[in-house]
Amino acid sequence: MSPGRLDEGLFWMVNGHYSAPADYLMAAFTYSALTIPAVVIALVAMYFYKGLAARNIWLLAVSLVVAGVALHGMKYVTGADRPLAYFAKTKPPRDQFVHAPFERHEAGSFPSGHSQTAFSVATFMALMFRRHRPLWFAWAALVAFSRVYLGVHFPIDIAAGAITGVAATLFAVITATVLRPPAPGR
């Protein structure tokens, strides 16, 4: 699977404009969407939203597992190169122009796991706790943007990761709601 011309153009538009301070800001957004930091962020928010309940924690975990299984299945099937590897194979090679200040991955580009995690958490928080809904999705969008900025994903990768995260979370929450046993006495 290779990115199209539009995807390449969008990649260069984002990745080609960088600065040292922005590198560290984007890295902070990227690392906030690793599974453990993202779950900690969600749990702390649930605590402050007064929704730190076993059912909510379980639903978040199921959402992330469903999304993760879907994501890794797609990564296995597509085997897409990351920008560095992809541009190393172009004629002439253009990998030396990819701005990748921290990570130098070569495989497993499609879809973006960081985007999937961020959008899973954002969707879950938006469904369960309506407060700050735009902030959750702004955080997820910045995480996704950071992956292109840091040179480790193409725009199509982050879009697919976002869609996977949203869809898996909706599936998990709706399924759990439909399959929830009735309360005693009903």
Coordinates of N, CA and C in Angstrom, one line a residue:
M1 N 0.9 -1.2 0.0 CA 0.0 0.0 0.0 C 0.9 1.2 0.0
S2 N 0.7 2.1 -0.9 CA 1.5 3.3 -1.0 C 0.6 4.5 -0.9
P3 N 1.0 5.6 -0.3 CA 0.2 6.8 -0.3 C 0.1 7.4 -1.7
G4 N -1.0 8.1 -1.9 CA -1.2 8.8 -3.2 C -0.5 10.1 -3.2
R5 N -0.6 10.8 -4.4 CA 0.1 12.1 -4.5 C -0.5 13.1 -3.5
L6 N -1.8 13.1 -3.3 CA -2.4 14.0 -2.3 C -1.8 13.8 -0.9
D7 N -1.8 12.5 -0.5 CA -1.3 12.1 0.8 C 0.2 12.5 0.9
E8 N 1.0 12.3 -0.1 CA 2.4 12.8 -0.1 C 2.5 14.3 0.1
G9 N 1.7 15.0 -0.7 CA 1.7 16.5 -0.7 C 1.3 17.0 0.7
L10 N 0.3 16.4 1.3 CA -0.1 16.8 2.7 C 1.0 16.5 3.7
F11 N 1.6 15.3 3.5 CA 2.7 14.9 4.4 C 3.8 16.0 4.4
W12 N 4.3 16.4 3.1 CA 5.3 17.4 3.0 C 4.9 18.7 3.6
M13 N 3.6 19.1 3.4 CA 3.1 20.4 3.9 C 3.2 20.4 5.4
V14 N 3.0 19.3 6.1 CA 3.0 19.3 7.5 C 4.5 19.1 8.0
N15 N 5.1 18.0 7.5 CA 6.4 17.6 7.9 C 7.5 18.6 7.5
G16 N 7.3 19.3 6.5 CA 8.3 20.2 6.0 C 8.5 21.5 6.7
H17 N 7.6 21.8 7.7 CA 7.7 23.0 8.4 C 7.8 22.7 9.9
Y18 N 9.0 22.9 10.4 CA 9.3 22.5 11.8 C 10.3 23.4 12.5
S19 N 10.3 23.3 13.8 CA 11.2 24.1 14.6 C 11.5 23.2 15.9
A20 N 12.6 23.5 16.5 CA 13.0 22.7 17.7 C 11.9 22.8 18.8
P21 N 11.4 24.0 19.1 CA 10.4 24.0 20.2 C 9.1 23.2 19.8
A22 N 8.7 23.3 18.5 CA 7.6 22.6 18.0 C 7.8 21.1 18.1
D23 N 9.1 20.7 17.8 CA 9.4 19.2 17.9 C 9.1 18.7 19.3
Y24 N 9.4 19.4 20.3 CA 9.2 18.9 21.7 C 7.7 19.0 22.1
L25 N 7.0 20.0 21.6 CA 5.6 20.1 21.8 C 4.8 18.9 21.2
M26 N 5.2 18.7 19.9 CA 4.6 17.6 19.2 C 4.9 16.2 19.8
A27 N 6.1 16.1 20.3 CA 6.5 14.8 21.0 C 5.7 14.7 22.3
A28 N 5.4 15.7 23.0 CA 4.5 15.6 24.2 C 3.1 15.1 23.8
F29 N 2.6 15.7 22.7 CA 1.2 15.2 22.3 C 1.3 13.7 21.9
T30 N 2.4 13.4 21.1 CA 2.5 12.0 20.7 C 2.6 11.0 21.9
Y31 N 3.4 11.4 22.9 CA 3.6 10.5 24.0 C 2.4 10.4 24.9
S32 N 1.6 11.4 24.9 CA 0.4 11.4 25.7 C -0.6 10.4 25.2
A33 N -0.5 9.9 24.0 CA -1.4 8.9 23.5 C -0.8 7.5 23.4
L34 N 0.3 7.3 24.1 CA 0.7 5.9 24.4 C -0.4 5.3 25.3
T35 N -0.6 4.0 25.3 CA -1.7 3.5 26.0 C -1.7 3.8 27.5
I36 N -0.6 3.6 28.2 CA -0.6 3.9 29.6 C -0.9 5.4 29.9
P37 N -0.1 6.3 29.3 CA -0.5 7.7 29.6 C -1.9 8.1 29.2
A38 N -2.4 7.6 28.1 CA -3.8 7.9 27.7 C -4.8 7.4 28.7
V39 N -4.6 6.2 29.2 CA -5.5 5.6 30.2 C -5.4 6.4 31.5
V40 N -4.2 6.8 31.9 CA -4.1 7.6 33.1 C -4.8 8.9 33.0
I41 N -4.6 9.6 31.8 CA -5.3 10.8 31.6 C -6.8 10.6 31.7
A42 N -7.3 9.6 31.1 CA -8.8 9.3 31.1 C -9.2 9.0 32.5
L43 N -8.5 8.2 33.3 CA -8.9 7.9 34.7 C -8.9 9.1 35.5
V44 N -7.9 10.0 35.4 CA -7.8 11.2 36.2 C -9.1 12.1 35.8
A45 N -9.3 12.2 34.5 CA -10.5 13.0 34.1 C -11.8 12.4 34.7
M46 N -11.9 11.1 34.6 CA -13.1 10.4 35.2 C -13.3 10.7 36.6
Y47 N -12.2 10.7 37.4 CA -12.2 11.1 38.8 C -12.8 12.5 39.0
F48 N -12.3 13.4 38.2 CA -12.7 14.8 38.3 C -14.2 15.0 37.8
Y49 N -14.6 14.2 36.8 CA -15.9 14.2 36.3 C -16.9 13.4 37.2
K50 N -16.4 12.9 38.3 CA -17.1 12.0 39.2 C -17.7 10.8 38.5
G51 N -17.0 10.2 37.6 CA -17.4 9.1 36.9 C -16.4 7.9 36.9
L52 N -15.6 7.9 38.0 CA -14.6 6.8 38.1 C -15.3 5.6 38.7
A53 N -16.0 4.9 37.8 CA -16.8 3.7 38.2 C -16.2 2.5 37.5
A54 N -16.4 1.3 38.1 CA -15.9 0.1 37.5 C -16.5 -0.1 36.1
R55 N -17.7 0.2 35.9 CA -18.3 0.0 34.5 C -17.6 0.9 33.5
N56 N -17.4 2.2 33.9 CA -16.7 3.1 32.9 C -15.3 2.6 32.6
I57 N -14.6 2.2 33.6 CA -13.2 1.7 33.4 C -13.2 0.5 32.5
W58 N -14.2 -0.4 32.7 CA -14.3 -1.6 31.9 C -14.6 -1.2 30.5
L59 N -15.6 -0.3 30.3 CA -15.9 0.1 28.9 C -14.8 0.7 28.2
L60 N -14.0 1.5 28.9 CA -12.8 2.1 28.3 C -11.8 1.1 27.9
A61 N -11.6 0.1 28.8 CA -10.7 -1.0 28.5 C -11.1 -1.8 27.3
V62 N -12.4 -2.1 27.2 CA -13.0 -2.9 26.1 C -12.8 -2.1 24.8
S63 N -13.1 -0.8 24.9 CA -13.0 0.0 23.7 C -11.6 0.0 23.1
L64 N -10.6 0.1 24.0 CA -9.2 0.2 23.6 C -8.7 -1.2 23.1
V65 N -9.2 -2.3 23.7 CA -8.9 -3.6 23.2 C -9.5 -3.9 21.8
V66 N -10.8 -3.6 21.6 CA -11.4 -3.8 20.3 C -10.7 -2.9 19.3
A67 N -10.4 -1.7 19.6 CA -9.7 -0.8 18.6 C -8.3 -1.4 18.3
G68 N -7.6 -1.8 19.4 CA -6.3 -2.3 19.2 C -6.2 -3.6 18.3
V69 N -7.2 -4.5 18.5 CA -7.2 -5.7 17.7 C -7.5 -5.3 16.3
A70 N -8.4 -4.4 16.0 CA -8.7 -4.0 14.6 C -7.5 -3.3 14.0
L71 N -6.8 -2.5 14.8 CA -5.7 -1.8 14.3 C -4.5 -2.7 13.9
H72 N -4.2 -3.6 14.8 CA -3.1 -4.5 14.5 C -3.4 -5.5 13.4
G73 N -4.7 -5.8 13.2 CA -5.1 -6.6 12.1 C -4.8 -5.9 10.8
M74 N -5.2 -4.6 10.8 CA -5.0 -3.8 9.6 C -3.5 -3.6 9.3
K75 N -2.7 -3.4 10.3 CA -1.3 -3.2 10.2 C -0.7 -4.5 9.5
Y76 N -1.1 -5.6 10.0 CA -0.6 -6.9 9.5 C -1.0 -7.1 8.1
V77 N -2.2 -6.8 7.7 CA -2.7 -7.0 6.4 C -2.0 -6.0 5.4
T78 N -1.9 -4.8 5.7 CA -1.4 -3.8 4.8 C 0.1 -3.8 4.7
G79 N 0.8 -3.9 5.8 CA 2.2 -3.9 5.8 C 2.8 -2.6 5.2
A80 N 2.1 -1.5 5.4 CA 2.5 -0.2 4.8 C 3.8 0.3 5.4
D81 N 4.7 0.8 4.5 CA 5.9 1.5 5.0 C 5.6 2.8 5.6
R82 N 6.4 3.2 6.6 CA 6.4 4.5 7.1 C 7.1 5.5 6.2
P83 N 6.9 6.8 6.4 CA 7.5 7.7 5.5 C 9.0 7.5 5.2
L84 N 9.8 7.3 6.2 CA 11.2 7.1 5.9 C 11.5 6.0 5.0
A85 N 10.9 4.8 5.2 CA 11.1 3.7 4.3 C 10.5 3.9 2.9
Y86 N 9.3 4.5 2.9 CA 8.6 4.8 1.6 C 9.5 5.7 0.8
F87 N 9.9 6.8 1.3 CA 10.7 7.8 0.6 C 12.1 7.3 0.2
A88 N 12.6 6.3 1.0 CA 13.9 5.8 0.7 C 13.9 5.0 -0.6
K89 N 12.6 4.5 -1.0 CA 12.5 3.7 -2.2 C 12.1 4.5 -3.4
T90 N 11.8 5.8 -3.2 CA 11.4 6.6 -4.4 C 12.6 6.9 -5.3
K91 N 12.4 7.2 -6.5 CA 13.4 7.6 -7.4 C 13.3 9.1 -7.7
P92 N 14.2 9.9 -7.4 CA 15.4 9.6 -6.5 C 14.9 9.5 -5.0
P93 N 15.7 8.9 -4.2 CA 15.3 8.7 -2.8 C 15.2 10.1 -2.1
R94 N 14.1 10.2 -1.3 CA 13.8 11.5 -0.6 C 13.8 11.3 0.9
D95 N 14.2 10.2 1.4 CA 14.1 10.0 2.9 C 15.0 11.0 3.7
Q96 N 16.0 11.5 3.1 CA 16.8 12.5 3.8 C 16.1 13.8 4.1
F97 N 15.0 14.0 3.4 CA 14.2 15.2 3.6 C 13.1 15.1 4.7
V98 N 12.9 13.8 5.1 CA 11.8 13.6 6.2 C 12.4 14.1 7.5
H99 N 11.6 14.9 8.1 CA 11.9 15.4 9.5 C 11.4 14.4 10.5
A100 N 12.3 13.6 11.1 CA 11.9 12.6 12.1 C 12.9 12.8 13.2
P101 N 12.7 13.8 14.1 CA 13.6 14.1 15.1 C 13.8 13.1 16.3
F102 N 12.8 12.2 16.5 CA 12.9 11.3 17.7 C 12.8 9.9 17.3
E103 N 11.9 9.5 16.4 CA 11.6 8.1 16.1 C 12.0 7.9 14.7
R104 N 12.5 6.7 14.4 CA 12.9 6.4 13.0 C 12.4 5.0 12.6
H105 N 11.0 4.9 12.7 CA 10.4 3.7 12.3 C 10.3 3.5 10.8
E106 N 10.2 2.2 10.4 CA 10.2 2.0 9.0 C 8.9 1.2 8.5
A107 N 8.3 0.4 9.4 CA 7.2 -0.4 9.0 C 6.0 -0.1 9.9
G108 N 4.8 -0.7 9.5 CA 3.7 -0.6 10.4 C 3.0 0.8 10.4
S109 N 2.9 1.4 9.2 CA 2.5 2.8 9.2 C 0.9 2.9 9.2
F110 N 0.2 1.9 8.5 CA -1.2 2.1 8.4 C -1.9 1.1 9.2
P111 N -2.9 1.5 10.1 CA -3.2 2.9 10.5 C -2.3 3.3 11.7
S112 N -2.5 4.5 12.1 CA -1.7 5.1 13.2 C -2.3 4.6 14.6
G113 N -1.5 3.9 15.4 CA -2.0 3.5 16.7 C -2.1 4.6 17.7
H114 N -1.3 5.6 17.6 CA -1.5 6.8 18.5 C -2.8 7.5 18.2
S115 N -3.1 7.7 16.9 CA -4.4 8.3 16.5 C -5.5 7.5 17.0
Q116 N -5.4 6.1 16.8 CA -6.5 5.2 17.3 C -6.7 5.4 18.8
T117 N -5.6 5.4 19.5 CA -5.8 5.5 21.0 C -6.4 6.8 21.4
A118 N -5.9 7.9 20.8 CA -6.4 9.2 21.2 C -7.8 9.4 20.8
F119 N -8.2 8.9 19.7 CA -9.6 9.0 19.3 C -10.5 8.0 20.0
S120 N -10.0 6.9 20.4 CA -10.8 6.0 21.3 C -11.1 6.7 22.6
V121 N -10.1 7.2 23.2 CA -10.2 7.9 24.5 C -11.2 9.1 24.4
A122 N -10.9 9.9 23.3 CA -11.8 11.1 23.1 C -13.2 10.8 22.9
T123 N -13.5 9.8 22.1 CA -14.9 9.3 21.8 C -15.5 8.8 23.1
F124 N -14.8 8.0 23.8 CA -15.3 7.5 25.1 C -15.6 8.6 26.1
M125 N -14.7 9.5 26.2 CA -15.0 10.6 27.2 C -16.1 11.5 26.7
A126 N -16.2 11.7 25.4 CA -17.3 12.5 24.9 C -18.7 11.8 25.1
L127 N -18.7 10.5 24.9 CA -20.0 9.8 25.1 C -20.4 9.7 26.6
M128 N -19.4 9.5 27.5 CA -19.7 9.3 28.9 C -19.9 10.6 29.7
F129 N -19.1 11.5 29.3 CA -19.0 12.8 30.0 C -19.0 13.9 29.0
R130 N -20.1 14.6 28.9 CA -20.3 15.5 27.8 C -19.5 16.8 28.0
R131 N -19.1 17.1 29.2 CA -18.3 18.3 29.5 C -16.9 18.2 28.7
H132 N -16.5 19.3 28.2 CA -15.2 19.4 27.6 C -15.1 18.5 26.3
R133 N -16.2 18.1 25.7 CA -16.1 17.3 24.5 C -15.2 17.9 23.4
P134 N -15.3 19.2 23.1 CA -14.4 19.7 22.1 C -12.9 19.6 22.5
L135 N -12.6 19.7 23.8 CA -11.2 19.6 24.2 C -10.7 18.2 24.0
W136 N -11.5 17.2 24.2 CA -11.0 15.8 24.0 C -10.7 15.6 22.5
F137 N -11.5 16.1 21.7 CA -11.3 15.9 20.2 C -10.2 16.8 19.7
A138 N -10.0 17.9 20.3 CA -8.8 18.8 20.0 C -7.5 18.1 20.4
W139 N -7.5 17.5 21.6 CA -6.3 16.7 22.0 C -6.0 15.6 21.0
A140 N -7.1 14.8 20.7 CA -6.9 13.7 19.7 C -6.4 14.2 18.4
A141 N -6.9 15.3 17.9 CA -6.5 15.8 16.6 C -5.0 16.3 16.7
L142 N -4.6 16.9 17.8 CA -3.2 17.3 17.9 C -2.3 16.1 18.0
V143 N -2.7 15.0 18.6 CA -2.0 13.8 18.7 C -1.8 13.3 17.3
A144 N -2.9 13.2 16.5 CA -2.8 12.7 15.1 C -1.9 13.6 14.3
F145 N -2.0 14.9 14.4 CA -1.2 15.9 13.6 C 0.3 15.6 14.0
S146 N 0.5 15.4 15.3 CA 1.9 15.2 15.7 C 2.6 14.1 15.0
R147 N 1.9 13.0 14.7 CA 2.5 11.9 14.1 C 3.0 12.2 12.7
V148 N 2.3 13.0 11.9 CA 2.7 13.5 10.6 C 3.9 14.4 10.8
Y149 N 3.7 15.4 11.7 CA 4.8 16.4 11.9 C 6.1 15.7 12.3
L150 N 6.0 14.7 13.1 CA 7.3 14.0 13.5 C 7.8 12.9 12.5
G151 N 7.1 12.9 11.4 CA 7.6 12.1 10.2 C 7.4 10.6 10.3
V152 N 6.5 10.1 11.2 CA 6.3 8.7 11.4 C 5.0 8.1 10.7
H153 N 4.2 9.0 10.2 CA 2.9 8.6 9.6 C 2.6 9.5 8.4
F154 N 1.8 9.0 7.5 CA 1.2 9.8 6.4 C -0.2 10.2 6.9
P155 N -0.8 11.3 6.3 CA -2.1 11.7 6.7 C -3.2 10.6 6.6
I156 N -3.1 9.7 5.6 CA -4.1 8.6 5.5 C -4.0 7.7 6.7
D157 N -2.8 7.5 7.2 CA -2.6 6.6 8.4 C -3.3 7.2 9.6
I158 N -3.2 8.5 9.8 CA -3.8 9.1 11.0 C -5.4 9.2 10.9
A159 N -5.8 9.4 9.6 CA -7.3 9.3 9.4 C -7.8 8.0 9.7
A160 N -7.1 6.9 9.2 CA -7.6 5.5 9.4 C -7.5 5.2 10.9
G161 N -6.5 5.7 11.6 CA -6.4 5.5 13.0 C -7.6 6.1 13.8
A162 N -7.9 7.4 13.4 CA -9.0 8.1 14.0 C -10.3 7.4 13.8
I163 N -10.6 7.0 12.6 CA -11.8 6.3 12.2 C -11.9 4.9 13.0
T164 N -10.8 4.2 13.1 CA -10.8 3.0 13.9 C -11.1 3.2 15.3
G165 N -10.5 4.2 15.9 CA -10.7 4.5 17.3 C -12.1 4.9 17.6
V166 N -12.7 5.8 16.8 CA -14.1 6.2 17.0 C -15.0 5.0 16.8
A167 N -14.9 4.3 15.7 CA -15.8 3.2 15.3 C -15.7 2.1 16.4
A168 N -14.5 1.7 16.8 CA -14.4 0.6 17.8 C -15.0 1.1 19.2
T169 N -14.8 2.3 19.5 CA -15.4 2.8 20.8 C -16.9 2.8 20.7
L170 N -17.4 3.3 19.6 CA -18.9 3.3 19.5 C -19.4 1.9 19.5
F171 N -18.8 1.0 18.8 CA -19.2 -0.4 18.8 C -19.2 -1.0 20.2
A172 N -18.1 -0.8 20.9 CA -18.0 -1.3 22.3 C -19.0 -0.7 23.2
V173 N -19.2 0.6 23.2 CA -20.1 1.2 24.1 C -21.6 0.8 23.8
I174 N -21.9 0.9 22.5 CA -23.3 0.5 22.1 C -23.6 -1.0 22.4
T175 N -22.6 -1.8 22.1 CA -22.8 -3.3 22.4 C -23.0 -3.5 23.9
A176 N -22.1 -2.9 24.7 CA -22.2 -3.1 26.1 C -23.6 -2.5 26.7
T177 N -24.1 -1.5 26.1 CA -25.3 -0.9 26.5 C -26.5 -1.8 26.1
V178 N -26.5 -2.4 24.9 CA -27.5 -3.2 24.5 C -27.5 -4.6 25.2
L179 N -26.3 -5.1 25.5 CA -26.2 -6.4 26.2 C -26.2 -6.3 27.7
R180 N -26.3 -5.1 28.2 CA -26.3 -4.9 29.7 C -27.5 -5.6 30.3
P181 N -27.3 -6.4 31.3 CA -28.4 -7.1 31.9 C -29.3 -6.1 32.6
P182 N -30.6 -6.4 32.6 CA -31.6 -5.5 33.3 C -31.3 -5.5 34.8
A183 N -31.6 -4.3 35.4 CA -31.4 -4.2 36.8 C -32.4 -5.1 37.6
P184 N -32.0 -5.6 38.7 CA -32.9 -6.5 39.5 C -34.2 -5.7 39.8
G185 N -35.3 -6.5 39.7 CA -36.6 -5.9 40.0 C -37.3 -5.3 38.7
R186 N -36.7 -5.4 37.6 CA -37.3 -4.9 36.3 C -38.0 -6.0 35.6

